[in-house]
Coordinates of C-alpha atoms in Angstrom, one line a residue:
M114 CA 73.4 87.4 96.6
A115 CA 70.6 89.2 98.3
L116 CA 71.6 90.8 101.7
N117 CA 69.7 92.9 104.1
L118 CA 71.3 96.0 105.6
R119 CA 72.2 94.5 108.9
T120 CA 73.8 91.4 107.3
S121 CA 75.7 93.6 104.8
L122 CA 77.2 95.8 107.6
Q123 CA 78.3 92.7 109.5
L124 CA 79.9 91.2 106.5
L125 CA 81.8 94.4 105.8
A126 CA 83.1 94.4 109.4
Y127 CA 84.3 90.8 108.8
L128 CA 86.0 92.0 105.5
D129 CA 87.9 94.6 107.5
V130 CA 89.2 92.2 110.1
L131 CA 90.1 89.5 107.6
I132 CA 92.2 92.0 105.6
T133 CA 93.8 93.3 108.8
E134 CA 94.6 90.0 110.4
K135 CA 95.2 88.0 107.1
Q136 CA 94.2 84.8 108.8
V137 CA 90.7 83.3 109.4
T138 CA 91.5 82.1 112.9
R139 CA 92.9 85.4 114.2
A140 CA 90.0 87.3 112.5
A141 CA 87.5 85.0 114.2
E142 CA 89.2 85.6 117.6
K143 CA 89.2 89.4 117.0
M144 CA 85.4 89.4 116.3
G145 CA 84.6 86.9 119.1
I146 CA 83.1 84.3 116.8
G147 CA 84.1 80.7 115.9
Q148 CA 86.5 79.9 113.0
P149 CA 83.7 78.1 111.0
A150 CA 81.6 81.2 111.1
M151 CA 84.5 83.4 109.9
S152 CA 85.3 80.9 107.2
G153 CA 81.6 81.1 106.1
A154 CA 81.8 84.8 106.1
L155 CA 84.9 84.7 103.9
T156 CA 83.1 82.4 101.5
R157 CA 80.1 84.8 101.3
L158 CA 82.4 87.8 100.7
R159 CA 84.1 85.9 97.9
E160 CA 80.8 85.2 96.3
L161 CA 79.5 88.8 96.9
F162 CA 82.5 90.5 95.4
N163 CA 83.6 87.7 92.9
D164 CA 87.1 88.0 94.3
P165 CA 89.3 85.6 96.4
I166 CA 89.8 88.3 99.1
L167 CA 92.7 86.4 100.6
V168 CA 95.2 84.4 98.7
K169 CA 98.2 82.3 99.6
T170 CA 101.7 83.8 98.9
S171 CA 105.3 83.0 99.9
L172 CA 104.7 85.4 102.8
G173 CA 101.5 83.7 103.9
M174 CA 97.9 84.9 103.3
E175 CA 97.7 88.3 101.7
P176 CA 94.7 90.3 100.6
T177 CA 94.1 90.9 96.9
A178 CA 94.4 94.3 95.4
R179 CA 90.6 94.5 94.9
A180 CA 90.1 93.5 98.5
V181 CA 92.3 96.2 99.8
E182 CA 90.5 98.8 97.7
L183 CA 87.1 97.5 98.8
N184 CA 88.2 97.7 102.4
K185 CA 89.3 101.3 101.9
R186 CA 85.8 102.1 100.7
V187 CA 84.2 100.1 103.5
N188 CA 86.1 102.0 106.1
E189 CA 85.0 105.3 104.5
A190 CA 81.4 104.2 104.4
L191 CA 81.4 103.1 108.0
R192 CA 83.0 106.4 109.0
L193 CA 80.2 108.3 107.2
I194 CA 77.6 106.2 109.0
E195 CA 79.3 106.9 112.3
E196 CA 79.4 110.6 111.6
A197 CA 75.7 110.5 110.6
V198 CA 74.6 109.2 114.0
S199 CA 76.9 111.4 116.0
P200 CA 75.8 114.7 117.6
E201 CA 75.9 117.5 115.0
G202 CA 77.4 120.8 115.6
S203 CA 78.6 120.0 119.1
F204 CA 82.3 120.4 118.4
D205 CA 83.8 123.5 116.7
P206 CA 87.6 122.9 116.1
A207 CA 88.2 126.6 115.5
A208 CA 86.8 127.5 119.0
A209 CA 88.2 124.4 120.9
S210 CA 90.8 124.7 123.6
M211 CA 91.9 121.3 124.8
T212 CA 94.8 118.8 125.0
F213 CA 94.8 115.4 123.4
K214 CA 97.2 112.7 124.7
V215 CA 98.4 110.2 122.2
M216 CA 100.5 107.1 122.7
A217 CA 102.9 106.5 119.8
S218 CA 106.4 105.3 119.3
E219 CA 109.0 107.9 118.2
G220 CA 109.0 106.4 114.7
V221 CA 105.2 106.5 114.3
A222 CA 105.0 110.0 115.7
Q223 CA 107.7 111.2 113.3
L224 CA 105.7 109.7 110.4
F225 CA 102.3 111.1 111.3
L226 CA 102.8 114.3 113.3
P227 CA 103.7 116.6 110.4
A228 CA 100.5 115.9 108.6
I229 CA 98.4 115.8 111.8
M230 CA 99.7 119.1 113.1
K231 CA 99.4 120.8 109.8
T232 CA 95.7 120.1 109.8
V233 CA 95.4 120.9 113.5
R234 CA 97.1 124.3 113.1
E235 CA 94.8 125.2 110.2
Q236 CA 91.5 124.0 111.8
A237 CA 92.1 124.2 115.6
P238 CA 94.9 126.6 116.6
E239 CA 94.1 126.4 120.3
V240 CA 94.2 122.5 120.5
R241 CA 97.3 121.1 122.1
F242 CA 98.9 117.6 121.9
G243 CA 101.0 115.4 124.2
V244 CA 102.7 112.4 122.5
A245 CA 104.7 109.7 124.3
A246 CA 105.9 106.2 123.7
G247 CA 104.0 104.3 126.4
D248 CA 103.9 100.5 126.9
I249 CA 101.3 99.1 124.5
R250 CA 100.8 96.1 126.7
H251 CA 98.9 98.3 129.1
M252 CA 97.0 100.2 126.3
H253 CA 93.5 99.2 127.5
D254 CA 94.0 100.4 131.0
V255 CA 95.5 103.8 130.0
L256 CA 92.8 104.4 127.5
R257 CA 90.1 103.4 129.9
D258 CA 91.5 105.5 132.7
G259 CA 92.0 108.6 130.5
E260 CA 95.8 108.6 130.7
Y261 CA 95.8 108.6 126.9
D262 CA 93.0 109.5 124.5
L263 CA 94.2 107.4 121.6
V264 CA 96.9 104.8 120.7
L265 CA 98.5 105.0 117.3
G266 CA 100.8 102.2 116.2
Y267 CA 101.3 98.6 115.4
V268 CA 99.9 96.3 118.1
R269 CA 100.2 92.5 117.6
H270 CA 97.5 91.4 120.0
P271 CA 95.2 94.4 120.8
P272 CA 92.5 94.0 123.5
L273 CA 89.3 92.9 121.9
N274 CA 87.2 95.5 123.7
L275 CA 88.9 98.5 122.1
Y276 CA 87.8 100.2 118.8
R277 CA 90.3 99.9 116.0
L278 CA 90.8 101.5 112.6
L279 CA 93.6 100.7 110.2
V280 CA 95.3 103.9 109.0
Y281 CA 98.5 102.9 107.4
P282 CA 99.4 99.4 106.1
Q283 CA 103.0 98.5 105.9
R284 CA 105.4 95.6 105.9
L285 CA 108.8 94.8 107.4
V286 CA 111.9 94.7 105.2
C287 CA 115.7 94.4 105.8
I288 CA 118.1 97.1 105.0
A289 CA 121.8 97.0 104.3
A290 CA 124.5 99.3 102.9
S291 CA 124.4 99.2 99.1
D292 CA 128.1 98.2 99.1
N293 CA 127.9 95.7 101.9
P294 CA 130.4 93.0 100.7
K295 CA 128.8 90.3 102.8
I296 CA 125.5 90.3 100.8
G297 CA 125.5 88.6 97.4
S298 CA 122.8 88.3 94.8
K299 CA 120.7 86.2 97.1
F300 CA 119.8 87.0 100.7
L301 CA 119.2 83.8 102.6
L302 CA 118.1 83.0 106.1
D303 CA 121.7 81.9 107.0
D304 CA 122.9 85.3 105.9
F305 CA 120.3 87.1 108.0
V306 CA 121.2 85.2 111.1
A307 CA 125.0 85.5 110.7
L308 CA 125.3 89.2 109.8
P309 CA 125.6 91.7 112.6
H310 CA 122.3 93.5 113.5
V311 CA 121.1 96.8 114.7
V312 CA 117.9 96.4 116.6
W313 CA 115.3 98.9 118.0
G314 CA 114.9 98.4 121.7
M315 CA 117.1 100.5 123.9
S316 CA 115.5 102.7 126.6
P317 CA 113.2 104.7 126.4
V318 CA 111.4 102.1 124.2
P319 CA 109.2 100.2 126.6
F320 CA 108.3 97.3 124.4
P321 CA 109.8 96.9 120.9
T322 CA 107.0 94.9 119.2
I323 CA 108.7 94.7 115.8
E324 CA 111.9 93.2 117.2
V325 CA 109.9 90.8 119.4
L326 CA 108.0 89.6 116.3
V327 CA 111.2 88.9 114.4
D328 CA 112.9 87.1 117.3
E329 CA 109.9 84.9 117.9
I330 CA 109.9 83.8 114.3
L331 CA 113.6 82.9 114.5
A332 CA 113.1 81.1 117.9
Q333 CA 110.6 78.8 116.2
R334 CA 113.5 77.7 114.0
D335 CA 115.9 77.5 116.9
L336 CA 117.7 80.6 115.6
S337 CA 118.7 84.0 117.0
R338 CA 120.2 87.1 115.6
N339 CA 123.7 88.4 116.0
V340 CA 122.7 91.6 117.8
V341 CA 125.6 94.1 118.0
L342 CA 123.8 97.4 118.7
R343 CA 120.6 98.5 120.3
V344 CA 119.2 101.9 119.5
P345 CA 116.2 104.0 120.9
N346 CA 114.6 104.7 117.5
V347 CA 114.3 103.0 114.1
S348 CA 115.6 105.9 112.1
M349 CA 119.0 105.6 113.9
S350 CA 119.2 102.0 112.6
A351 CA 119.3 103.2 109.0
T352 CA 122.0 105.7 109.7
V353 CA 124.2 103.1 111.3
V354 CA 123.5 100.5 108.7
A355 CA 124.5 102.9 105.9
A356 CA 128.0 103.3 107.4
T357 CA 128.7 99.7 108.4
D358 CA 128.4 96.0 107.4
M359 CA 125.4 95.7 109.7
I360 CA 121.8 95.1 108.8
A361 CA 118.5 96.0 110.4
V362 CA 114.8 95.1 110.2
V363 CA 112.7 98.2 109.7
P364 CA 109.2 99.3 108.4
E365 CA 109.2 99.6 104.6
R366 CA 108.5 103.4 104.8
V367 CA 111.6 103.9 106.9
A368 CA 113.6 101.8 104.4
M369 CA 112.3 103.7 101.4
E370 CA 113.2 107.1 102.9
A371 CA 116.6 105.9 104.0
A372 CA 117.3 104.3 100.7
E373 CA 116.8 107.7 99.0
S374 CA 119.0 109.7 101.4
D375 CA 121.7 107.1 102.4
G376 CA 121.9 104.8 99.4
L377 CA 120.7 101.7 101.3
R378 CA 119.7 98.4 99.7
I379 CA 116.2 97.1 100.6
L380 CA 116.0 93.3 101.0
P381 CA 112.9 91.1 101.5
L382 CA 113.1 89.2 104.7
P383 CA 114.1 85.5 104.1
F384 CA 111.0 84.2 106.1
P385 CA 107.3 85.0 106.1
V386 CA 106.2 87.6 108.6
D387 CA 103.0 89.4 109.3
S388 CA 102.6 93.0 108.1
I389 CA 103.0 95.7 110.8
D390 CA 100.0 97.9 109.9
I391 CA 99.6 101.1 111.9
S392 CA 96.1 101.4 113.4
M393 CA 94.5 103.8 115.9
Y394 CA 92.8 102.4 119.0
W395 CA 90.4 104.1 121.4
H396 CA 88.1 103.2 124.3
E397 CA 84.3 103.2 124.5
R398 CA 84.5 106.2 126.9
C399 CA 85.3 108.6 124.1
H400 CA 83.9 106.7 121.1
R401 CA 81.0 109.1 120.6
D402 CA 82.7 112.2 121.8
P403 CA 82.5 114.8 118.9
A404 CA 86.0 116.1 119.6
H405 CA 87.5 112.6 119.6
I406 CA 85.7 111.8 116.3
W407 CA 87.2 115.0 114.8
L408 CA 90.7 113.8 116.0
R409 CA 90.2 110.4 114.5
N410 CA 89.2 111.9 111.2
V411 CA 92.3 114.1 111.2
I412 CA 94.5 111.0 111.8
R413 CA 92.6 108.9 109.2
R414 CA 93.2 111.6 106.6
A415 CA 96.9 111.8 107.5
G416 CA 97.1 108.1 106.9
E417 CA 95.4 108.4 103.5
A418 CA 97.9 111.1 102.5
L419 CA 100.8 108.9 103.6
R420 CA 99.4 105.9 101.6
S421 CA 99.2 108.2 98.5
Q422 CA 102.8 109.3 99.0
T423 CA 104.0 105.7 99.5
N424 CA 102.2 104.5 96.4
T425 CA 103.7 107.4 94.3
S426 CA 107.2 106.7 95.6
S427 CA 106.9 102.9 94.9
M428 CA 106.0 103.6 91.2
R429 CA 109.1 105.7 90.5

C-alpha cells in the first residue's frame, strides 16, 4: 500500500489511539472523527502491517502482540519527530533550577517516582518536584491554569484537547489470600459479589476511578459489592487482604509485587473490563517548552523501564 508521509503519520496516530482505547467508537471520539472513518483506518492498518491489530477475546477487544510492539515503535518515532522540531539547546537540565508540579495518585507516584527521581538527581540536581493526588475530573482546568504541569495516571475519559502519551499499560486483577477458604478452583461472578471487599476510595483520594469503573460494570448487571473496608491507597488493600478472607481489585503490578511479599493469589476478574493504562497528559501551553519535553522524556523512559521489569517478572 503506497502512502505519502502525511497519510502515514495520520494512520500511525490512529494506530496509537486504537490500541489505547481498544474500541473503534471510542477511538473515533478521541480523534474527533466518525466511526466509519476510524473503521476504515483500522482496515488500512491491517492491510499495511498484515496484522489484525485488534482481536476479540473473552475480555473484549485486545491489541495483538505485534500491534503493541508496532505502537511502541510508533511512539518512539513520533517522539523523535517532535524533538527534531523543538528548539535545540534551549534547556540544560544540569543548569536548571525550577519546580515541576505533577498530579498523580499515591499508587502511581509510588510506582514511578523512584525511577523518575533517580534520573532527575543524575541530570538535574537543582530541579524540584511537587506531587499530589488531585481530582482528575478537573485535569484540563488545572493544566490550563498552570496549577499542575502534567497529570500521570489512568483517566477513563480524558478531555479531547489535551496531549496524551501512554507510558505504562496494565490491567485490573483480583487478589485474595492464598489460603482463603472461600475461594475454590473456579472464581465466579457470584463469588466476587458475595465475598467481602477492600476498596480504594477513602479520603484523601478525590475520585477513585478504578473502583468507579468496577462498580459501574456491576451496576449494569444489577449487582454491587460487599464493601467492608475503604482505604486511602491501593497498597494497603493488599496488606489487609493477605491477613483476612477479603478480596480487592488492584492493578496487576500491585498484585504481582504483593504476591511475592505476602503470598497472595492473583485471580482474573470474572467479567470483562477495560485496561487501566497509565498515561501522561499535558496542555498546549507547555507542549513545546523544552523543559517540559525533557520532563516527558524522563517519565517515558521510566515507563519503559517499568514495562521491562514487568515483562521479566511475568516470565519467571
